[in-house]
Coordinates of C-alpha atoms and ligand atoms in Angstrom, one line a residue:
M1032 CA 5.7 -24.5 10.8
N1033 CA 2.1 -23.5 11.5
E1034 CA 0.4 -20.4 10.3
K1035 CA 1.1 -18.3 13.4
E1036 CA 4.8 -19.2 13.4
L1037 CA 5.0 -18.5 9.7
Q1038 CA 3.4 -15.1 10.3
S1039 CA 5.9 -14.2 13.0
T1040 CA 8.8 -15.4 10.9
I1041 CA 7.7 -13.2 8.0
Q1042 CA 7.2 -10.3 10.5
S1043 CA 10.8 -10.6 11.8
K1044 CA 12.2 -11.0 8.3
V1045 CA 10.4 -7.9 7.1
S1046 CA 11.7 -5.8 10.0
S1047 CA 15.3 -7.1 9.7
K1048 CA 15.6 -7.0 5.9
L1049 CA 12.9 -4.9 4.3
A1050 CA 12.4 -2.1 6.9
P1051 CA 16.0 -0.8 6.7
L1052 CA 15.7 -0.4 3.0
L1053 CA 12.4 1.3 3.3
A1054 CA 13.9 3.7 5.8
K1055 CA 16.7 4.6 3.4
Y1056 CA 14.1 5.9 1.0
N1057 CA 12.0 7.6 3.6
M1058 CA 9.2 5.1 3.2
D1059 CA 6.7 4.2 5.8
L1060 CA 6.2 0.6 7.1
T1061 CA 3.0 1.4 9.0
E1062 CA 0.6 -0.1 6.5
L1063 CA 2.5 -3.3 6.1
D1064 CA 3.2 -3.5 9.7
A1065 CA -0.6 -3.3 10.4
S1066 CA -1.4 -6.1 8.1
L1067 CA 1.4 -8.2 9.7
K1068 CA 0.0 -7.7 13.2
W1069 CA -2.8 -9.5 14.9
K1070 CA -5.2 -12.2 13.8
P1071 CA -7.2 -13.0 10.7
I1072 CA -10.0 -10.6 10.0
V1073 CA -13.3 -11.0 8.1
L1074 CA -15.0 -7.8 7.0
I1075 CA -18.7 -7.9 6.4
L1076 CA -19.9 -5.2 4.0
G1077 CA -23.1 -4.6 2.1
N1078 CA -26.2 -2.6 1.7
Y1079 CA -28.1 -1.6 4.8
S1080 CA -30.5 -4.2 6.1
S1081 CA -29.0 -6.9 3.9
G1082 CA -28.6 -9.2 6.9
K1083 CA -25.0 -8.6 7.9
S1084 CA -25.7 -8.5 11.6
T1085 CA -28.2 -11.3 11.4
F1086 CA -25.5 -13.5 9.8
I1087 CA -23.0 -12.6 12.5
N1088 CA -25.4 -13.4 15.3
E1089 CA -26.1 -16.7 13.6
L1090 CA -22.4 -17.6 13.3
L1091 CA -22.0 -16.8 17.0
G1092 CA -25.2 -18.5 18.0
K1093 CA -26.0 -15.4 20.2
D1094 CA -27.8 -12.2 19.7
I1095 CA -24.9 -9.9 19.9
Q1096 CA -25.5 -7.4 17.1
R1097 CA -28.6 -5.3 16.9
T1098 CA -30.7 -6.1 13.8
G1099 CA -33.7 -4.5 12.2
Q1100 CA -35.3 -3.1 9.1
A1101 CA -34.0 0.2 7.8
P1102 CA -30.5 1.4 8.6
T1103 CA -30.0 0.0 12.1
D1104 CA -26.4 0.2 13.1
D1105 CA -24.1 3.0 12.0
S1106 CA -20.9 1.7 13.6
F1107 CA -18.0 -0.5 12.7
T1108 CA -18.0 -3.2 15.3
L1109 CA -15.0 -5.4 15.7
L1110 CA -16.0 -8.7 17.3
T1111 CA -13.3 -10.8 18.8
A1112 CA -12.4 -13.0 21.8
P1113 CA -11.7 -11.5 25.2
S1114 CA -8.0 -10.8 25.7
N1115 CA -6.0 -13.4 27.6
G1116 CA -7.8 -14.4 30.8
G1117 CA -10.1 -11.4 30.6
G1118 CA -13.9 -11.4 30.6
E1119 CA -16.3 -10.2 27.9
K1120 CA -16.3 -6.4 27.5
D1121 CA -16.8 -3.5 25.1
I1122 CA -13.9 -1.3 24.2
P1123 CA -14.4 2.2 22.6
G1124 CA -12.9 3.3 19.4
A1125 CA -10.6 5.8 21.1
D1126 CA -8.8 3.0 22.9
L1127 CA -8.6 0.8 19.7
V1128 CA -6.9 3.5 17.6
N1129 CA -4.4 4.1 20.3
D1130 CA -3.4 0.5 21.0
E1131 CA -0.1 -0.2 19.3
R1132 CA -0.8 -4.0 19.5
L1133 CA -3.8 -3.6 17.2
P1134 CA -3.6 -2.8 13.5
F1135 CA -5.9 0.3 13.8
T1136 CA -3.5 3.1 14.7
G1137 CA -3.7 4.4 11.2
F1138 CA -7.4 5.0 11.6
K1139 CA -6.8 8.0 13.9
L1140 CA -6.6 10.3 10.9
Y1141 CA -10.3 9.7 10.1
G1142 CA -11.1 11.8 13.1
E1143 CA -13.4 11.9 16.2
K1144 CA -16.6 11.3 14.3
F1145 CA -15.3 8.0 12.9
I1146 CA -13.7 7.0 16.2
S1147 CA -17.0 7.4 18.0
H1148 CA -18.5 5.0 15.4
F1149 CA -15.9 2.3 16.0
R1150 CA -15.9 -0.2 18.9
M1151 CA -14.8 -3.6 19.9
K1152 CA -17.0 -6.3 21.5
Q1153 CA -15.1 -9.1 23.1
I1154 CA -17.2 -12.2 23.1
A1155 CA -16.4 -15.7 24.3
S1156 CA -17.1 -17.9 21.3
P1157 CA -15.2 -20.7 19.6
V1158 CA -15.7 -18.7 16.3
F1159 CA -13.0 -16.3 17.7
D1160 CA -10.3 -18.9 18.4
N1161 CA -8.3 -17.5 15.5
L1162 CA -10.5 -14.9 13.9
A1163 CA -12.1 -11.5 14.3
L1164 CA -15.2 -10.2 12.5
I1165 CA -16.0 -6.6 11.5
D1166 CA -19.6 -5.7 11.2
S1167 CA -20.1 -2.5 9.2
P1168 CA -22.7 0.1 8.9
G1169 CA -24.8 -0.6 5.7
M1170 CA -24.0 1.1 2.6
L1171 CA -26.5 3.7 1.6
D1172 CA -27.1 5.3 -1.7
S1173 CA -24.7 8.0 -2.9
I1174 CA -27.0 10.9 -1.6
S1175 CA -27.3 9.7 2.0
E1176 CA -23.7 8.7 2.0
K1177 CA -22.5 12.3 2.3
D1178 CA -24.0 12.8 5.7
R1179 CA -21.9 10.5 7.8
G1180 CA -19.4 13.1 8.9
Y1181 CA -16.3 11.1 8.1
D1182 CA -14.7 9.6 5.0
Y1183 CA -16.7 6.4 4.9
A1184 CA -15.4 5.2 1.6
N1185 CA -11.8 5.4 2.7
V1186 CA -12.5 3.9 6.1
V1187 CA -14.0 0.9 4.3
K1188 CA -11.0 0.8 2.1
E1189 CA -8.6 0.7 5.0
F1190 CA -10.6 -2.1 6.7
A1191 CA -10.7 -3.9 3.4
K1192 CA -6.9 -3.7 3.2
L1193 CA -6.6 -5.4 6.6
A1194 CA -9.2 -8.0 6.0
D1195 CA -8.3 -11.5 4.9
L1196 CA -11.8 -12.1 3.7
I1197 CA -14.4 -9.6 2.6
V1198 CA -18.0 -10.7 2.5
L1199 CA -20.1 -8.4 0.3
M1200 CA -23.8 -8.9 1.1
F1201 CA -26.7 -7.7 -0.9
D1202 CA -30.4 -8.4 -0.6
P1203 CA -32.9 -9.0 -3.4
H1204 CA -34.7 -5.7 -2.7
K1205 CA -31.7 -3.7 -3.5
A1206 CA -30.0 -5.9 -6.0
G1207 CA -30.4 -3.0 -8.5
T1208 CA -29.4 -0.2 -6.2
I1209 CA -25.9 -1.4 -5.9
Q1210 CA -25.3 0.4 -9.1
E1211 CA -25.5 3.5 -7.0
T1212 CA -22.9 2.3 -4.6
Y1213 CA -20.9 1.0 -7.5
N1214 CA -18.3 3.8 -7.4
A1215 CA -18.0 3.7 -3.7
I1216 CA -17.4 -0.1 -3.7
R1217 CA -15.1 0.0 -6.7
N1218 CA -12.9 2.6 -5.1
T1219 CA -13.2 0.8 -1.8
L1220 CA -11.5 -2.4 -2.7
P1221 CA -7.7 -2.2 -3.0
D1222 CA -6.4 -2.9 -6.6
A1223 CA -4.5 -5.9 -5.4
T1224 CA -7.4 -7.5 -3.6
G1225 CA -7.5 -10.9 -5.2
E1226 CA -10.9 -12.2 -6.1
D1227 CA -10.3 -15.1 -3.7
R1228 CA -10.5 -12.6 -0.9
I1229 CA -14.0 -11.4 -1.7
V1230 CA -17.2 -13.4 -1.2
F1231 CA -20.4 -12.2 -2.8
V1232 CA -23.7 -13.0 -1.1
M1233 CA -27.3 -12.4 -1.9
S1234 CA -29.2 -12.9 1.3
R1235 CA -32.8 -12.8 2.4
I1236 CA -33.8 -14.8 -0.7
D1237 CA -36.7 -16.2 1.2
E1238 CA -38.3 -12.8 0.6
C1239 CA -38.5 -13.4 -3.2
D1240 CA -42.1 -14.1 -4.0
N1241 CA -41.3 -16.9 -6.4
V1242 CA -38.5 -18.4 -8.5
G1243 CA -39.0 -15.9 -11.3
D1244 CA -38.5 -13.1 -8.8
L1245 CA -35.3 -14.7 -7.4
V1246 CA -33.9 -15.2 -10.9
R1247 CA -34.5 -11.6 -11.8
S1248 CA -32.8 -10.3 -8.6
Y1249 CA -29.9 -12.7 -9.2
G1250 CA -29.6 -11.5 -12.8
T1251 CA -29.6 -7.8 -11.7
L1252 CA -27.0 -8.5 -9.0
C1253 CA -24.7 -10.4 -11.5
W1254 CA -25.0 -7.6 -14.0
N1255 CA -24.0 -5.1 -11.4
L1256 CA -21.2 -7.3 -10.1
S1257 CA -19.7 -7.7 -13.5
Q1258 CA -19.7 -3.9 -13.8
M1259 CA -18.1 -3.7 -10.4
T1260 CA -15.3 -6.2 -10.9
G1261 CA -14.8 -5.4 -14.6
R1262 CA -14.9 -9.2 -15.2
K1263 CA -17.0 -11.0 -17.8
D1264 CA -17.3 -14.2 -15.8
I1265 CA -19.7 -14.1 -12.9
P1266 CA -18.1 -14.8 -9.5
R1267 CA -19.8 -17.3 -7.3
V1268 CA -22.7 -15.7 -5.5
Y1269 CA -23.9 -17.4 -2.4
L1270 CA -27.7 -17.3 -2.4
T1271 CA -28.7 -17.5 1.2
Y1272 CA -31.3 -16.7 3.8
S1273 CA -31.3 -17.0 7.5
P1274 CA -33.4 -20.0 8.7
L1275 CA -33.7 -18.3 12.1
V1276 CA -35.5 -15.3 10.8
A1277 CA -37.2 -16.6 7.6
D1278 CA -40.6 -18.2 7.5
N1279 CA -40.1 -21.9 7.2
N1280 CA -41.0 -23.0 3.8
E1281 CA -40.0 -26.1 1.9
D1282 CA -38.8 -24.2 -1.1
H1283 CA -36.3 -22.4 1.0
A1284 CA -34.8 -25.6 2.5
L1285 CA -33.1 -26.1 -0.9
W1286 CA -30.8 -23.1 0.0
A1287 CA -30.2 -24.0 3.6
E1288 CA -27.0 -25.8 2.7
E1289 CA -25.7 -22.7 0.9
R1290 CA -25.8 -20.8 4.2
E1291 CA -23.6 -23.6 5.8
H1292 CA -21.1 -23.3 2.9
L1293 CA -20.9 -19.5 3.5
K1294 CA -20.2 -20.1 7.2
E1295 CA -17.5 -22.6 6.3
K1296 CA -16.0 -20.1 3.9
V1297 CA -15.9 -17.5 6.7
M1298 CA -14.4 -19.9 9.2
A1299 CA -11.7 -20.9 6.7
A1300 CA -10.5 -17.2 6.4
P1301 CA -7.4 -17.9 8.6
S1302 CA -6.1 -20.1 5.7
L1303 CA -6.0 -17.0 3.5
R1304 CA -4.0 -15.0 6.1
I1305 CA -0.5 -15.9 5.0
S1306 CA -1.1 -15.5 1.3
H1307 CA -2.7 -12.1 2.1
I1308 CA 0.3 -11.1 4.1
L1309 CA 2.7 -12.3 1.4
Q1310 CA 0.7 -10.3 -1.2
D1311 CA 1.1 -7.2 1.0
V1312 CA 4.8 -7.8 1.4
D1313 CA 5.1 -8.3 -2.3
K1314 CA 3.3 -5.1 -2.9
Q1315 CA 5.6 -3.3 -0.5
V1316 CA 8.7 -4.7 -2.3
D1317 CA 7.3 -3.6 -5.7
D1318 CA 6.6 -0.2 -4.3
V1319 CA 10.0 0.4 -2.7
R1320 CA 11.7 -1.2 -5.8
M1321 CA 10.1 1.4 -8.0
V1322 CA 11.2 4.2 -5.7
V1323 CA 14.8 2.8 -5.8
E1324 CA 14.6 2.6 -9.6
A1325 CA 13.5 6.2 -9.9
M1326 CA 16.2 7.4 -7.5
W1327 CA 18.8 5.3 -9.3
S1328 CA 17.9 6.9 -12.6
F1329 CA 17.9 10.3 -10.9
A1330 CA 21.4 9.5 -9.5
E1331 CA 22.8 8.3 -12.8
G1332 CA 21.8 11.6 -14.5
G1333 CA 23.3 13.6 -11.7
K1334 CA 26.5 11.6 -11.7
K1335 CA 26.9 12.2 -15.4
I1336 CA 26.7 16.0 -14.8
V1337 CA 29.3 15.7 -12.0
R1338 CA 31.6 13.6 -14.2
K1339 CA 31.3 16.0 -17.1
N1340 CA 32.0 19.0 -14.8
L1341 CA 35.0 17.3 -13.3
K1342 CA 36.4 16.4 -16.7
N1343 CA 36.0 19.9 -18.0
S1344 CA 37.4 21.5 -14.9
L1345 CA 40.5 19.2 -15.0
I1346 CA 41.1 20.1 -18.7
I1347 CA 40.7 23.8 -18.0
G1348 CA 42.6 23.5 -14.7
G1349 CA 45.5 21.7 -16.5
F1350 CA 45.7 24.4 -19.1
V1351 CA 45.7 27.1 -16.4
F1352 CA 48.3 25.2 -14.4
L1353 CA 50.7 25.2 -17.4
C1354 CA 49.9 28.6 -18.9
L1355 CA 48.9 31.0 -16.1
D1356 CA 52.4 32.2 -15.4
L1357 CA 52.9 32.8 -19.2
V1358 CA 50.0 35.2 -19.1
T1359 CA 51.0 37.0 -15.8
R1360 CA 54.6 37.4 -17.1
E1361 CA 53.3 38.9 -20.3
F1362 CA 51.2 41.5 -18.4
I1363 CA 52.9 42.2 -15.1
G1364 CA 56.3 40.7 -15.7
F1365 CA 55.9 38.1 -13.0
P1366 CA 57.4 35.5 -12.5
E1367 CA 60.7 35.9 -14.1
K1368 CA 60.8 32.3 -15.3
T1369 CA 57.7 30.3 -16.3
L1370 CA 57.0 26.8 -15.4
I1371 CA 57.3 25.6 -18.9
S1372 CA 60.8 27.2 -19.4
S1373 CA 61.9 25.7 -16.1
L1374 CA 60.6 22.3 -17.3
L1375 CA 62.6 22.6 -20.4
S1376 CA 65.8 23.5 -18.5
G1377 CA 65.3 20.4 -16.3
F1378 CA 65.1 22.1 -12.9
I1379 CA 62.0 23.5 -11.3
P1380 CA 62.4 25.4 -8.0
P1381 CA 59.4 24.4 -5.7
E1382 CA 58.1 28.0 -5.3
Q1383 CA 57.5 28.0 -9.0
F1384 CA 54.6 25.7 -8.5
L1385 CA 52.8 28.1 -6.3
L1386 CA 51.1 30.3 -9.0
P1387 CA 50.1 27.4 -11.3
L1388 CA 48.7 25.4 -8.3
G1389 CA 46.8 28.5 -7.2
G1390 CA 45.4 28.8 -10.7
L1391 CA 44.4 25.1 -10.8
L1392 CA 42.8 25.4 -7.3
A1393 CA 40.8 28.5 -8.4
V1394 CA 39.5 26.7 -11.5
L1395 CA 38.5 23.7 -9.4
L1396 CA 36.7 25.9 -6.8
V1397 CA 34.9 27.9 -9.4
S1398 CA 33.7 24.8 -11.2
F1399 CA 32.6 23.2 -8.0
A1400 CA 30.6 26.3 -7.1
W1401 CA 29.1 26.2 -10.7
L1402 CA 28.2 22.6 -10.2
S1403 CA 26.7 22.9 -6.8
K1404 CA 25.0 26.3 -7.2
W1405 CA 23.8 26.1 -10.7
Q1406 CA 24.2 22.8 -12.6
L1407 CA 22.9 20.3 -10.0
P1408 CA 20.0 22.6 -8.7
R1409 CA 19.0 23.0 -12.3
Y1410 CA 19.1 19.2 -12.8
Y1411 CA 17.1 18.6 -9.6
N1412 CA 14.5 21.1 -10.8
K1413 CA 14.2 19.4 -14.1
C1414 CA 13.8 16.0 -12.4
R1415 CA 11.1 17.4 -10.2
K1416 CA 9.2 18.8 -13.2
S1417 CA 9.5 15.6 -15.2
V1418 CA 9.4 13.0 -12.4
D1419 CA 7.4 10.6 -14.6
T1420 CA 10.4 10.2 -16.9
L1421 CA 12.5 8.6 -14.2
V1422 CA 10.9 5.2 -14.5
E1423 CA 9.5 3.1 -17.3
T1424 CA 5.8 2.5 -16.9
E1425 CA 5.2 0.2 -19.8
T1426 CA 2.7 -2.0 -18.2
E1427 CA -0.6 -1.3 -16.5
Y1428 CA 0.8 -2.9 -13.3
R1429 CA 3.8 -0.6 -13.2
K1430 CA 1.6 2.4 -13.9
N1431 CA -0.4 1.5 -10.8
V1432 CA 2.7 1.0 -8.7
W1433 CA 4.0 4.3 -9.9
A1434 CA 0.8 6.1 -9.0
R1435 CA 1.2 4.7 -5.5
V1436 CA 4.8 5.7 -5.0
K1437 CA 5.2 8.9 -7.1
N1438 CA 4.6 11.0 -4.0
S1439 CA 7.4 9.3 -2.1
V1440 CA 9.8 10.1 -5.0
N1441 CA 8.6 13.7 -5.1
E1442 CA 9.4 14.0 -1.4
L1443 CA 12.8 12.6 -1.9
L1444 CA 13.5 15.0 -4.7
E1445 CA 12.4 18.0 -2.6
K1446 CA 15.8 18.6 -1.1
P1447 CA 18.3 16.1 -2.6
K1448 CA 21.9 16.2 -1.4
T1449 CA 24.9 15.4 -3.6
K1450 CA 25.6 12.3 -1.5
D1451 CA 22.1 10.9 -2.5
L1452 CA 23.6 10.5 -6.0
Y1453 CA 26.2 8.1 -4.6
L1454 CA 23.8 5.9 -2.6
P1455 CA 24.2 2.2 -3.6
H1456 CA 20.9 2.1 -5.5
A1457 CA 21.8 -0.8 -7.8
K1458 CA 22.9 -2.8 -4.7
N1459 CA 19.6 -2.0 -3.0
I1460 CA 17.7 -3.4 -6.0
M1461 CA 19.7 -6.5 -5.7
K1462 CA 18.9 -6.7 -2.0
L1463 CA 15.2 -6.4 -2.8
E1464 CA 15.5 -9.1 -5.4
K1465 CA 17.3 -11.4 -3.0
F1466 CA 14.7 -10.7 -0.4
S1467 CA 11.9 -11.7 -2.8
K1468 CA 13.6 -14.8 -4.1
K1469 CA 15.1 -16.1 -0.9
H1470 CA 12.3 -15.3 1.6
I1471 CA 9.0 -14.5 -0.1
Q1472 CA 9.2 -17.3 -2.6
K1473 CA 10.1 -19.7 0.1
Y1474 CA 7.1 -18.8 2.1
Y1475 CA 4.8 -19.1 -0.9
E1476 CA 6.2 -22.6 -1.4
T1477 CA 5.6 -23.4 2.2
I1478 CA 1.9 -22.5 2.0
R1479 CA 1.5 -24.3 -1.3
K1480 CA 2.7 -27.6 0.2
Ligands
GTP1463 N1 -36.8 -12.8 5.8 C1 -35.6 -12.6 6.1 N2 -35.2 -11.6 6.9 C2 -33.9 -11.4 7.2 C3 -32.9 -12.2 6.8 N3 -31.7 -11.8 7.2 C4 -32.0 -10.7 8.0 N4 -33.3 -10.4 7.9 C5 -34.0 -9.3 8.6 O1 -33.6 -8.1 7.9 C6 -33.5 -7.0 8.8 C7 -32.1 -6.4 8.6 O2 -31.2 -7.4 9.1 P1 -29.8 -6.9 9.7 O3 -29.1 -8.1 10.1 O4 -30.1 -5.9 10.8 O5 -29.2 -6.2 8.5 P2 -27.8 -5.3 8.5 O6 -27.2 -5.6 7.1 O7 -27.0 -5.6 9.6 O8 -28.3 -3.9 8.5 P3 -27.6 -2.5 8.9 O9 -26.7 -2.8 10.1 O10 -28.6 -1.5 9.2 O11 -26.8 -2.1 7.7 C8 -33.8 -7.6 10.2 O12 -35.1 -7.3 10.5 C9 -33.6 -9.1 10.0 O13 -34.4 -9.8 10.9 C10 -33.3 -13.3 6.0 O14 -32.5 -14.1 5.5 N5 -34.6 -13.5 5.7
MG1464 MG1 -26.2 -4.4 11.1

């Protein structure tokens, strides 16, 4: 099975097995669906003027993207192949966010301002055989960042979620200023983004005056990177420059090969596609599983109250059944014979059951009303107030999952119905486990082979 076939198999398994479970818990498939759609994506991020567009032009062997000193391009440009049989053309953001075949429908919520800063360029190039690139507006410092008119950090985060490979590009002039964009970038990258999906690049190194200068910039960048990733070990940083733009100098030739490695890495992004999709499916399974766990624990507590109510009402009802006519006879002289005395005499006329049965029924009705109007609403309220106690969050990982799904649980608890207590939550957990074991593991094994 090749990658494209595997992708569509995973897609169909997700919609036949996972989607119905998600729907039962009122959860949304849009995000996962977006990542299952379309082709591998490489997102190029970084400081302004760090050479993102120059790198893209170099990959394509054509001057497609505008380049220049100072912030040059303030749009997200999706570069990809023309659609089947079509010619090269530009497509505006408004069409992109409304096209169900593309994974960008979720971007509508970022508003007009963003949409007018989003476009697609369809370019005929072998690079786009099985790949799309996203060129992004350069990151500015935190002060200028406020002026964009749309939620830049979250837009980047959404693109980063979709991307199979993220190239983070810095230049030596601003190796220190990434500290300023540190928070933006940190919040930008999804928790689950594996380090294998991020490539760090320091470009324009030909502009370092000498080796000492380069080493200092590299050191600063590494320090900032370790702050960003929270890791002690330094990830590989590609030190590159663009031979097309830089002055030719023998010292630089040393690094020319590094640029080629970077290009190879970008072109190999499709090989990360399936593992990225599987990570996303895994994440979705973990999310829904935690929602089911919470609803299960909520249901168990509710069922306990129902059982207790039923037990008590049967005890009281039984007592009323046997003794009600004793009391009425005592006070109003009716009926002449009580149920117990008839029992002892060995013959009970059927009409003698009427009063005891009426009493039993009244008890059951009152206790049902008590349960549904008082006990359960009080329990639902308690659960809503202490929703965190519904699940165990003993590990950091589970804490993160819970933070992601807590809102979905809150929504489910807004107006619970008694029948929600009797949904087969335990069975649904088993279904999720089976889905993980039977399908996801199998696909992981397929790509490891
Ligand atoms: N000397 C040198 N100049 C470079 C290199 N790469 C890019 N440049 C120049 O740096 C400037 C900025 O490059 P761009 O490719 O426009 O940078 P960008 O990251 O796309 O910038 P924005 O889109 O504004 O964020 C341009 O004038 C490029 O010619 C390089 O490796 N060496
Ligand atoms: Mg650019």
